[in-house]
mmCIF file of C-alpha atoms in Angstrom:
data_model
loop_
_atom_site.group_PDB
_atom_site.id
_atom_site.type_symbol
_atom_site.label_atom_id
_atom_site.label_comp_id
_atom_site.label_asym_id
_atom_site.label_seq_id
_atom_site.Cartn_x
_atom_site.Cartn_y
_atom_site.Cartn_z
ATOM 1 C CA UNK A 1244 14.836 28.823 12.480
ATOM 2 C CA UNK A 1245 17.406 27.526 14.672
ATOM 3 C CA UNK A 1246 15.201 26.833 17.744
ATOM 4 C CA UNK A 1247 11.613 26.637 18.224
ATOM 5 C CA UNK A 1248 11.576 29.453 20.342
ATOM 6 C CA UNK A 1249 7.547 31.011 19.055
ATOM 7 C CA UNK A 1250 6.010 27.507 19.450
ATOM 8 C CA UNK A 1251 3.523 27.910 22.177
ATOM 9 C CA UNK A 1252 1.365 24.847 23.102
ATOM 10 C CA UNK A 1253 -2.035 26.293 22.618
ATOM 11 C CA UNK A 1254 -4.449 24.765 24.811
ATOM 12 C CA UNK A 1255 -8.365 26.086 25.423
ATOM 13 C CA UNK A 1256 -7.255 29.716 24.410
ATOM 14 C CA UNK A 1257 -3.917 29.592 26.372
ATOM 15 C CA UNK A 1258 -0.201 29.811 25.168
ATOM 16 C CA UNK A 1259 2.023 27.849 26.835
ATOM 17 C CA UNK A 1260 6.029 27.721 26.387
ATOM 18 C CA UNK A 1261 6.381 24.442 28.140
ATOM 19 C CA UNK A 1262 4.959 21.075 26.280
ATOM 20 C CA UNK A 1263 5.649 19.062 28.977
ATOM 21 C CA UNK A 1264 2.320 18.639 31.797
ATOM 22 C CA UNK A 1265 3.271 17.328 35.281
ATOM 23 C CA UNK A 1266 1.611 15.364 37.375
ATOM 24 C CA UNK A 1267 1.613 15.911 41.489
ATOM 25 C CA UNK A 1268 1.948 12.443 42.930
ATOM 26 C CA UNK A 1269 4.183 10.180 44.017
ATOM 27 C CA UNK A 1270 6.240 12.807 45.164
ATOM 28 C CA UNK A 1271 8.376 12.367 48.508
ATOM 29 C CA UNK A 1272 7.094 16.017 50.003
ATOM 30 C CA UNK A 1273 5.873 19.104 48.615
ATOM 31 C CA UNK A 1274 9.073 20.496 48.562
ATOM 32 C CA UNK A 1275 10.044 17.414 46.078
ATOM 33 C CA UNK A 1276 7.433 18.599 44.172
ATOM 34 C CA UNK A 1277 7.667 21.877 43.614
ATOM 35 C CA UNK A 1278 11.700 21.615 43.105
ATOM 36 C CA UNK A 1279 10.494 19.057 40.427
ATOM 37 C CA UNK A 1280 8.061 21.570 38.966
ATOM 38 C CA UNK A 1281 10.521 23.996 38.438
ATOM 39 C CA UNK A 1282 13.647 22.569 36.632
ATOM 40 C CA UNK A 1283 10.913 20.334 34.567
ATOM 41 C CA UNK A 1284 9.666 23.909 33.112
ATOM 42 C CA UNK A 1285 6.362 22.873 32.867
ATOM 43 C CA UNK A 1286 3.395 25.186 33.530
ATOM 44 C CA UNK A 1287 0.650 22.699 33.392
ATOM 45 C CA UNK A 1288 0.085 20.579 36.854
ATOM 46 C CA UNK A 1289 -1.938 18.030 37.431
ATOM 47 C CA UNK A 1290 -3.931 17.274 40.941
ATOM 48 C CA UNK A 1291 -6.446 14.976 42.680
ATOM 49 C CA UNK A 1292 -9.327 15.910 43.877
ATOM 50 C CA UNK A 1293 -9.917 13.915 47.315
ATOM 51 C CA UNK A 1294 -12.271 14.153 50.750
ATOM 52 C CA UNK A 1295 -10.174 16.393 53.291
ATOM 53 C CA UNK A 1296 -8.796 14.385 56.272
ATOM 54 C CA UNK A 1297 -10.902 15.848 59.319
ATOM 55 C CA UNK A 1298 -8.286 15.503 61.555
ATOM 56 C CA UNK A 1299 -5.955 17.300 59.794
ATOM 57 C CA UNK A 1300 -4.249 20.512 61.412
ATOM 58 C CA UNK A 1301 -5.746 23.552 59.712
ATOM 59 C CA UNK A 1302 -2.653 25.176 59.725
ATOM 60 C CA UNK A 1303 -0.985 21.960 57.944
ATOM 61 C CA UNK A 1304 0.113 23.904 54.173
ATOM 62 C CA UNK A 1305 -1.756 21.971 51.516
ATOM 63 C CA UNK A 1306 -0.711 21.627 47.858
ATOM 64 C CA UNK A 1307 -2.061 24.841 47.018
ATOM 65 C CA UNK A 1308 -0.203 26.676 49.137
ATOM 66 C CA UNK A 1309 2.811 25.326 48.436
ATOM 67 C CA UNK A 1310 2.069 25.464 44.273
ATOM 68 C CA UNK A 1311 0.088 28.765 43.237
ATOM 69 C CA UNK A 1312 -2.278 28.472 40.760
ATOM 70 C CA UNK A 1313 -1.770 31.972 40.365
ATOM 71 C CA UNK A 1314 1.830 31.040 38.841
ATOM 72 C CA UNK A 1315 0.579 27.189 37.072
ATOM 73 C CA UNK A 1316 -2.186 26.361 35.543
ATOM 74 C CA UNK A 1317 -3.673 23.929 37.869
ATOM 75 C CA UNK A 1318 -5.453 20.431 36.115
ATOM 76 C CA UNK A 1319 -7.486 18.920 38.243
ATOM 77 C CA UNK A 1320 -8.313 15.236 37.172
ATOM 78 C CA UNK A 1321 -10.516 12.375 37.970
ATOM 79 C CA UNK A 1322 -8.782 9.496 38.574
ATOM 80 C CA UNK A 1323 -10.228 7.340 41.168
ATOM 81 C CA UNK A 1324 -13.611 7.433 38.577
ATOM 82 C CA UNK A 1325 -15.258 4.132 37.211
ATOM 83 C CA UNK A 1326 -18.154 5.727 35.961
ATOM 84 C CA UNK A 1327 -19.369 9.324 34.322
ATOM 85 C CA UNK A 1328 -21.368 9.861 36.805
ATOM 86 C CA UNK A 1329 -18.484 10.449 39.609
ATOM 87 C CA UNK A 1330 -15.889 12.048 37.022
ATOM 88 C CA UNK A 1331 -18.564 14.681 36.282
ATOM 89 C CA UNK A 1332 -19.113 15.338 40.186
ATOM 90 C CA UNK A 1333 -14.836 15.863 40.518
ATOM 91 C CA UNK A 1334 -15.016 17.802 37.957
ATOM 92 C CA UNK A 1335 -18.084 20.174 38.991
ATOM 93 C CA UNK A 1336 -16.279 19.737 42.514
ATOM 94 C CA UNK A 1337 -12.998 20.959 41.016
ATOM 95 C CA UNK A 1338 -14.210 24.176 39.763
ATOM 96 C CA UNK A 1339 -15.769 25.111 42.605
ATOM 97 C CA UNK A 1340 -13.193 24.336 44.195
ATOM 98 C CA UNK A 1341 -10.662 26.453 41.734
ATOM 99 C CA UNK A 1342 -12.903 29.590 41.631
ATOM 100 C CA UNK A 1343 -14.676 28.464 38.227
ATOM 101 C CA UNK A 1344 -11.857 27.475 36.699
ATOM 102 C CA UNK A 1345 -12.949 25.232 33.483
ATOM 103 C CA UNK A 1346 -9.960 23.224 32.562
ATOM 104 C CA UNK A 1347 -10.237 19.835 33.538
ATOM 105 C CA UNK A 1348 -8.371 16.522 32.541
ATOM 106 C CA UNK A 1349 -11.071 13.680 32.237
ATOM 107 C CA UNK A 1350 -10.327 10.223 32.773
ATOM 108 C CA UNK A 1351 -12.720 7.375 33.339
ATOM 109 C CA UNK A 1352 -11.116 4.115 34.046
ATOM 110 C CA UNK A 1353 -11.871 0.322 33.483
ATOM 111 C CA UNK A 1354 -10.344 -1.838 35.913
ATOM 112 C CA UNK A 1355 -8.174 -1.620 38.851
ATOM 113 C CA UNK A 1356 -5.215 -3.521 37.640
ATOM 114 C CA UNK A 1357 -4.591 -1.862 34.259
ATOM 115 C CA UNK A 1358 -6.313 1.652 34.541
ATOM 116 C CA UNK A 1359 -7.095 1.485 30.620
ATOM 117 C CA UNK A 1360 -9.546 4.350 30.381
ATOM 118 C CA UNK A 1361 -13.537 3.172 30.198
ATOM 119 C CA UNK A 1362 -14.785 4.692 26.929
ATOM 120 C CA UNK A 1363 -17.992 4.028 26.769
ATOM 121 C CA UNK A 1364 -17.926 6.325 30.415
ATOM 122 C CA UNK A 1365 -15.391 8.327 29.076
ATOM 123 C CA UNK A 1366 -17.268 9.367 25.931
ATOM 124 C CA UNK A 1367 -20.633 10.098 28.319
ATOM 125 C CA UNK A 1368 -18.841 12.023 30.870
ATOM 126 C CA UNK A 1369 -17.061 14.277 27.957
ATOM 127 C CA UNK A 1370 -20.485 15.303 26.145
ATOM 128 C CA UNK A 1371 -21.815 15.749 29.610
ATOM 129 C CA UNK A 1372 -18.808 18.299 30.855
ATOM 130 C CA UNK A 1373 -18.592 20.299 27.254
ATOM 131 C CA UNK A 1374 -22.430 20.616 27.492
ATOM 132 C CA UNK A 1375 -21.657 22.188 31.058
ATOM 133 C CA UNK A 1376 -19.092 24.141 29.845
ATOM 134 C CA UNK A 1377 -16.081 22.604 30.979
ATOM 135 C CA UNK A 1378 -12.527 23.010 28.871
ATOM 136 C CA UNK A 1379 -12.061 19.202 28.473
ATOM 137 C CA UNK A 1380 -8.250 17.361 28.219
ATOM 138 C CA UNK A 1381 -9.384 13.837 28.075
ATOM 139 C CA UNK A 1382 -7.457 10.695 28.472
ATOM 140 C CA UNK A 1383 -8.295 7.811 26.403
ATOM 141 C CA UNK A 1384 -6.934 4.786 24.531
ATOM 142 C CA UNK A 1385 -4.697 5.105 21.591
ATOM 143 C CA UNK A 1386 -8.175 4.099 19.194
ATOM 144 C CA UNK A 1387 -7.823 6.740 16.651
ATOM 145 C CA UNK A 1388 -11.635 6.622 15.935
ATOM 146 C CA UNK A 1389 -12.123 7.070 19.668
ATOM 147 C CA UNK A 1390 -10.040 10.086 19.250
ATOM 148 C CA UNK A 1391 -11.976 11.430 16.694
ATOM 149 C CA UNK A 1392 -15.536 11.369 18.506
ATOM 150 C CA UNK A 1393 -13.621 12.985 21.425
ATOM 151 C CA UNK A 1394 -12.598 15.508 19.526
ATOM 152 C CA UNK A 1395 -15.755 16.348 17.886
ATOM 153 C CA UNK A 1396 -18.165 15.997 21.131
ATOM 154 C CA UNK A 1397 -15.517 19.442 21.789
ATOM 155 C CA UNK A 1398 -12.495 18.108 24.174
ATOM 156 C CA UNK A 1399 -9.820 20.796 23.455
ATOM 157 C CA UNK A 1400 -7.307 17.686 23.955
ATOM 158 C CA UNK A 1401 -7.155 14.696 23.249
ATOM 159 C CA UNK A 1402 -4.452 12.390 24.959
ATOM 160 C CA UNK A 1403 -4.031 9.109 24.407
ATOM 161 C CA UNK A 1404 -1.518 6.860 26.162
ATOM 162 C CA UNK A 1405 1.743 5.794 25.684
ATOM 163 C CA UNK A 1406 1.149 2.585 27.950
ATOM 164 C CA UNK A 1407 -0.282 1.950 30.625
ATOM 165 C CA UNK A 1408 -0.658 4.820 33.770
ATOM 166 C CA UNK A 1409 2.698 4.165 36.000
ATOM 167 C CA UNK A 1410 3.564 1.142 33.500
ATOM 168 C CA UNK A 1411 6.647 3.257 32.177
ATOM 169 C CA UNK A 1412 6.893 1.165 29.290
ATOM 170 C CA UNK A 1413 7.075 4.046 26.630
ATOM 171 C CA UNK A 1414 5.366 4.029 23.495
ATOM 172 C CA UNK A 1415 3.246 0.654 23.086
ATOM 173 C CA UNK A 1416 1.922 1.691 19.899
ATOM 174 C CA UNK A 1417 3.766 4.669 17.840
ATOM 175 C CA UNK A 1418 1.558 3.546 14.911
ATOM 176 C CA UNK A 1419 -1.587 4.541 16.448
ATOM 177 C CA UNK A 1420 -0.467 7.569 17.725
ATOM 178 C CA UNK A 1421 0.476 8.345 14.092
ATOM 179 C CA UNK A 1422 -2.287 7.556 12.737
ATOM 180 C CA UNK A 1423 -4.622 9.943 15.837
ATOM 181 C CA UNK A 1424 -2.245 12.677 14.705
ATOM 182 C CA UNK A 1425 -3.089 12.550 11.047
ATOM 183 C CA UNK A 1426 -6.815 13.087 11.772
ATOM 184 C CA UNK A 1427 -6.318 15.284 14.700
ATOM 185 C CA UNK A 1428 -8.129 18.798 15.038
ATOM 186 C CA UNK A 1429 -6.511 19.250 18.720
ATOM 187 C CA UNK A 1430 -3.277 19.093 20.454
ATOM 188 C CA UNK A 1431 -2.778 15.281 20.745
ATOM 189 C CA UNK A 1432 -0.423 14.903 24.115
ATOM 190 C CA UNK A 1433 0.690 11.627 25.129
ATOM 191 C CA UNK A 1434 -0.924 10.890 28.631
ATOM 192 C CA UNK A 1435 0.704 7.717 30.773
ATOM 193 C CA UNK A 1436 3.368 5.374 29.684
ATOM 194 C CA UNK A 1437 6.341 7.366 29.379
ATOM 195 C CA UNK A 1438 9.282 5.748 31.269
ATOM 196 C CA UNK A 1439 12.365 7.886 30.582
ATOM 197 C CA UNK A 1440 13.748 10.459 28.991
ATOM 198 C CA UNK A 1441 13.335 8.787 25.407
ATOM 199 C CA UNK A 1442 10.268 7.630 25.508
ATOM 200 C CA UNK A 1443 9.253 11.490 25.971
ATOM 201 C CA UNK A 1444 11.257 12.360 22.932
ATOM 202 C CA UNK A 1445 9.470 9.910 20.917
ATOM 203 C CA UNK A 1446 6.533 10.834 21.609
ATOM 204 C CA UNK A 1447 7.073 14.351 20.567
ATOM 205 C CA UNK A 1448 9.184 13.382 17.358
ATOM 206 C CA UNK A 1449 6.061 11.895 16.151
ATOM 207 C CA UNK A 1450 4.243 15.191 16.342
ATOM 208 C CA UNK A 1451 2.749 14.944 19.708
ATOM 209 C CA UNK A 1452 1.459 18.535 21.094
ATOM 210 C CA UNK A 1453 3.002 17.445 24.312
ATOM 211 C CA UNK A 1454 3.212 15.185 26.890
ATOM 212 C CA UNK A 1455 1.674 14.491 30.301
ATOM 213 C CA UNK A 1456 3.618 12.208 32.874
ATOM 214 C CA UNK A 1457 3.870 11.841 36.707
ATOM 215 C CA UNK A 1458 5.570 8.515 37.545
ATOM 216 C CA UNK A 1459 8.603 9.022 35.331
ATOM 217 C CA UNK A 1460 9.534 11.684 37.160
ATOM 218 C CA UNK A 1461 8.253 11.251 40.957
ATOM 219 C CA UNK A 1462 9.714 7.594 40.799
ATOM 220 C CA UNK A 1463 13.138 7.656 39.313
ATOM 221 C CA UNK A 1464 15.979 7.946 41.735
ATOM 222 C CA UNK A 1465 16.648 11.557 41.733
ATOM 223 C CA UNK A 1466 13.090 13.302 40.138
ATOM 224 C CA UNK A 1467 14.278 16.983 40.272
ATOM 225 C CA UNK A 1468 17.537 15.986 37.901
ATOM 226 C CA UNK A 1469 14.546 13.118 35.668
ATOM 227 C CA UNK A 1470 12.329 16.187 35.847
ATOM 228 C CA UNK A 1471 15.526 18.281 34.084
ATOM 229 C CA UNK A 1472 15.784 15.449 31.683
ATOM 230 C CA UNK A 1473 12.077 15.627 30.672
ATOM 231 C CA UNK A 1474 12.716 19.387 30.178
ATOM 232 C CA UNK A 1475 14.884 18.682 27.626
ATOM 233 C CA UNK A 1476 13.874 15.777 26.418
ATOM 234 C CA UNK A 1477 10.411 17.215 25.441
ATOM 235 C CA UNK A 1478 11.974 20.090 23.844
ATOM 236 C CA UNK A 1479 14.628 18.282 21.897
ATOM 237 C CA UNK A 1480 11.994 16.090 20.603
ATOM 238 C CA UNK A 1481 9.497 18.671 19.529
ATOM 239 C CA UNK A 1482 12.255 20.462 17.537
ATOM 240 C CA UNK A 1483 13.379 17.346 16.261
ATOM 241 C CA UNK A 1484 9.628 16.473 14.791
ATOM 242 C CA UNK A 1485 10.097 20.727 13.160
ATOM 243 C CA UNK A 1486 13.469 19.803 11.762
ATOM 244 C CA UNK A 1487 12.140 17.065 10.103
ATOM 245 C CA UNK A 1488 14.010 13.863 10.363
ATOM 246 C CA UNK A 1489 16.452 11.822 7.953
ATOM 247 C CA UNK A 1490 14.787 9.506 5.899
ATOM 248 C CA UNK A 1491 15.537 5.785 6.946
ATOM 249 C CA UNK A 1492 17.606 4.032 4.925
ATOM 250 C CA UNK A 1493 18.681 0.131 4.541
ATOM 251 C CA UNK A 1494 22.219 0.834 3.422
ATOM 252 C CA UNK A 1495 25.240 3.328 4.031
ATOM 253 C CA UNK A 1496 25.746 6.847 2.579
ATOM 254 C CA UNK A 1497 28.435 8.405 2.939
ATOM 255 C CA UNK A 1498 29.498 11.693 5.234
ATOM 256 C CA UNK A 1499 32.454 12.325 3.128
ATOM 257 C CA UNK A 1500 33.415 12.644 -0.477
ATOM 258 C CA UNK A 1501 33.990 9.646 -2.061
ATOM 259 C CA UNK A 1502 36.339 11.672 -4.868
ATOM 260 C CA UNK A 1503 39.787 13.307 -3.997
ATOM 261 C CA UNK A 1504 41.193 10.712 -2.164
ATOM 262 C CA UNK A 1505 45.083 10.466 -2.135
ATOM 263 C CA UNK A 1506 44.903 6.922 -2.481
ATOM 264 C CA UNK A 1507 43.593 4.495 -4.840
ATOM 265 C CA UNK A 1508 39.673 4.263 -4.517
ATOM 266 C CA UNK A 1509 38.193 0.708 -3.514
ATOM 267 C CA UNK B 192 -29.242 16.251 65.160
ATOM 268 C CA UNK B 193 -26.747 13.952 63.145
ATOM 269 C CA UNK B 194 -25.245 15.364 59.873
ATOM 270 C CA UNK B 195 -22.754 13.025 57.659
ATOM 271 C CA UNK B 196 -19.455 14.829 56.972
ATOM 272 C CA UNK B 197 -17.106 12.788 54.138
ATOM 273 C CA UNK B 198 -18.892 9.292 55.485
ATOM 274 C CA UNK B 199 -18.497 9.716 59.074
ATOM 275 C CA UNK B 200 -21.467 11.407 61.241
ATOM 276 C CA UNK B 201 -21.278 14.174 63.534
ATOM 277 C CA UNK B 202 -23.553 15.156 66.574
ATOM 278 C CA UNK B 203 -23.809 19.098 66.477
ATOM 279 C CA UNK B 204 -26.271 21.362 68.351
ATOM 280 C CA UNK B 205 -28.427 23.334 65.607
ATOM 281 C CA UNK B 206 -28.731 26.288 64.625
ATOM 282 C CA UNK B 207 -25.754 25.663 62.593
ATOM 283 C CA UNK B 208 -24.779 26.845 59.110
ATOM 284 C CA UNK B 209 -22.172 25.659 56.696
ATOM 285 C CA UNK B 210 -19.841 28.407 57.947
ATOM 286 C CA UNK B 211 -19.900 27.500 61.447
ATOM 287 C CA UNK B 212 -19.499 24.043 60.321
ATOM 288 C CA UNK B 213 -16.231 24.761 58.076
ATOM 289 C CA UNK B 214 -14.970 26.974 60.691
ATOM 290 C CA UNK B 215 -15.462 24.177 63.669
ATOM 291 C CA UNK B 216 -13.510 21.735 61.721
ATOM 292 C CA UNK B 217 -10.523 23.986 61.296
ATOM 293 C CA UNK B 218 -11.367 23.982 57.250
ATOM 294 C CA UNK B 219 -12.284 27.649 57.453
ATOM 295 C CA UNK B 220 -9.168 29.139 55.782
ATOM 296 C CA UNK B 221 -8.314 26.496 53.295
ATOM 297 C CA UNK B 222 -9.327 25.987 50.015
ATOM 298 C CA UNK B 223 -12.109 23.937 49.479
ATOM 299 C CA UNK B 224 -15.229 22.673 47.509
ATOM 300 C CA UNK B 225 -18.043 21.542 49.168
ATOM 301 C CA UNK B 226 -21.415 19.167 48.367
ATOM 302 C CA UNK B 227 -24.564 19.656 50.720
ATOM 303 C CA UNK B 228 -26.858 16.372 49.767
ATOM 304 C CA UNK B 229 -25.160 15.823 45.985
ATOM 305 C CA UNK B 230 -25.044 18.955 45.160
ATOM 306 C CA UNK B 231 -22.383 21.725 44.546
ATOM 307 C CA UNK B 232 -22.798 24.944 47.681
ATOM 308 C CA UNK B 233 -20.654 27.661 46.556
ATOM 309 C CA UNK B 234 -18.505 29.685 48.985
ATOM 310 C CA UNK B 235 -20.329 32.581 49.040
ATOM 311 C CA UNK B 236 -23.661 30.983 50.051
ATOM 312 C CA UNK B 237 -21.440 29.257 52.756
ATOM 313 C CA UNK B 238 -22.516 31.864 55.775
ATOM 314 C CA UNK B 239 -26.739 31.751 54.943
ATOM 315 C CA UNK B 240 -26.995 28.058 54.804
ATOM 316 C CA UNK B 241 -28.274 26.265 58.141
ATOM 317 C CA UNK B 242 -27.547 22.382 57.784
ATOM 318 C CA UNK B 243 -30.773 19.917 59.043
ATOM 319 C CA UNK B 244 -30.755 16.906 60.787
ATOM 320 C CA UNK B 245 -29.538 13.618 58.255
ATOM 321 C CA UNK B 246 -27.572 16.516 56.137
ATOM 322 C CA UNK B 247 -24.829 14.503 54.235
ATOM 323 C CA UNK B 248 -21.783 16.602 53.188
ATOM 324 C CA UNK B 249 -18.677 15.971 51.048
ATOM 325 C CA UNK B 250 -15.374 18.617 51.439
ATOM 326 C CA UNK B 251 -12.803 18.038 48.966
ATOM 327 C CA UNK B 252 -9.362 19.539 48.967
ATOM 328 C CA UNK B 253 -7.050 19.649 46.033
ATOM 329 C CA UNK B 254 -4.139 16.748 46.375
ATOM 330 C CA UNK B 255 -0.957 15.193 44.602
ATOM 331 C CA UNK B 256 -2.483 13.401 41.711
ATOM 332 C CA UNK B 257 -1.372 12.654 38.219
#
């Protein structure tokens, strides 16, 4: 093999070529967006699911309009939610709202200032949504035992962050991811944390199924060429984890022979 | 009578179904989801729904979110 080029991301019964998921905030205009979209190659988008403003033009384009979701496969999510009881109500609100559409990306969060995901909710609002149904992506914390019991009330993915959401402090923990991927049933993507182009890379090296990100992109100088960069990086990263790396080693070895020289060996 | 529309409330002369009501505030062409009192109204039941008097109603659009 000398690329990974039949290694779809398989995700509730859907092949994807892209392992990289996109968020849609942040962004300058929804031209920024969609520009962003494009070059970053993923197919996966992530939106928020707010009230309508009632003064707003009705011929004003919305998201939608501008993104198909005849062309992406459109993730609604629940931020904003505190408890199961509201993520449950996005999400019913969501599918209505995508013509039944069942894939949803679940998080329930804890507290204002770090967004670490509330499991106990989180855990209540996922039995609640696969007993309705629902094709659940959930975020969580990078507890591998949490990721488990997500996996086996039914989410078809589990992702666990990097750091925290917007943080972009890459890969807090690379040891628990590890040890979620051992055990893991479903693709395991990387949800929040990711800074740069690295940090993506890493995540995938270590045998993530992907990885989800919005502020990496949206906030760095220019996010269509970051967005470019995450292309790549993603991809580099997954084929690096199929090569199979190098084994680490404390001391020197070698490129070249050692024998043949023309002059006297050390 | 007085109906609540995403927190704020409305005065509007009944008869007047969810239709009307979508189409009045300009909403009638977008995409939308819509709860009458807490609970999910599809689309399609949109035109044979008349709203009462203390009707609360949430109308969600999709947005930029990560």
């Amino acid at each position: 093999m000398t690329q990974a080029a039949d290694d779809p991301l398989l995700i509730a019964g859907r092949s994807y070529q892209s392992r990289l998921i996109i968020g849609s905030g942040k962004y300058r205009d929804f031209e920024q967006n969609r520009a962003a979209l494009e070059v970053s190659g993923a197919e996966i988008l992530t939106v928020a699911i707010r009230r309508v403003n009632l003064g707003q033009q009705s011929g004003e384009p919305s998201l939608l309009d501008v993104i198909s979701p005849e062309r992406y496969t459109i993730l609604p999510n629940t931020a904003g939610c505190y408890n199961a009881g509201d993520a449950v109500r996005t999400c019913k609100m969501a599918r209505e709202l995508l013509d039944g559409h069942k894939l949803v990306k679940l998080e329930v969060l804890g507290d204002r200032k770090t967004l670490f995901p509330n499991v106990t909710e989180t855990l209540k609002a996922a039995r609640a949504l696969v007993a309705d149904g629902f094709d659940v992506m959930v975020y969580t914390s990078d507890d591998p035992l949490v990721a488990k019991e997500l996996e086996e009330i039914g989410c078809v993915s589990v992702m666990p962050l990097g750091a925290p959401i917007g943080s972009g402090l890459g890969i807090r923990n690379p040891y628990n991811i590890r040890m979620i991927l051992e055990n893991a049933t479903t693709p395991i993507i990387v949800d929040a944390g990711v800074g740069t182009a690295s940090d993506a890379s890493i995540a995938m090296e270590l045998g993530c199924a992907g990885v989800l990100m919005n502020t990496a992109i949206a906030e760095a100088r220019d996010p269509v060429l970051m967005a470019a960069a995450m292309n790549k990086a993603v991809a580099a990263g997954r084929e690096a984890f199929l090569a199979g790396r190098m084994p680490r080693r404390l001391y020197a070895s070698a490129s070249s022979p050692e024998t043949g020289t023309f002059f006297p060996p050390l | 009578m007085e109906l609540t529309v995403n927190g704020e409330t409305r005065q509007l002369a009944p008869p007047l179904s969810v239709a009307q009501l979508v189409a009045e505030l300009g909403m009638a062409d977008r995409r939308i989801a819509l709860e009458l009192n807490g609970e999910i109204l599809p689309r399609s039941e949109f035109g044979q729904t008349l709203l009462a008097g203390g009707d609360t109603l949430e109308i969600v659009q999709a947005i930029g979110g990560g």
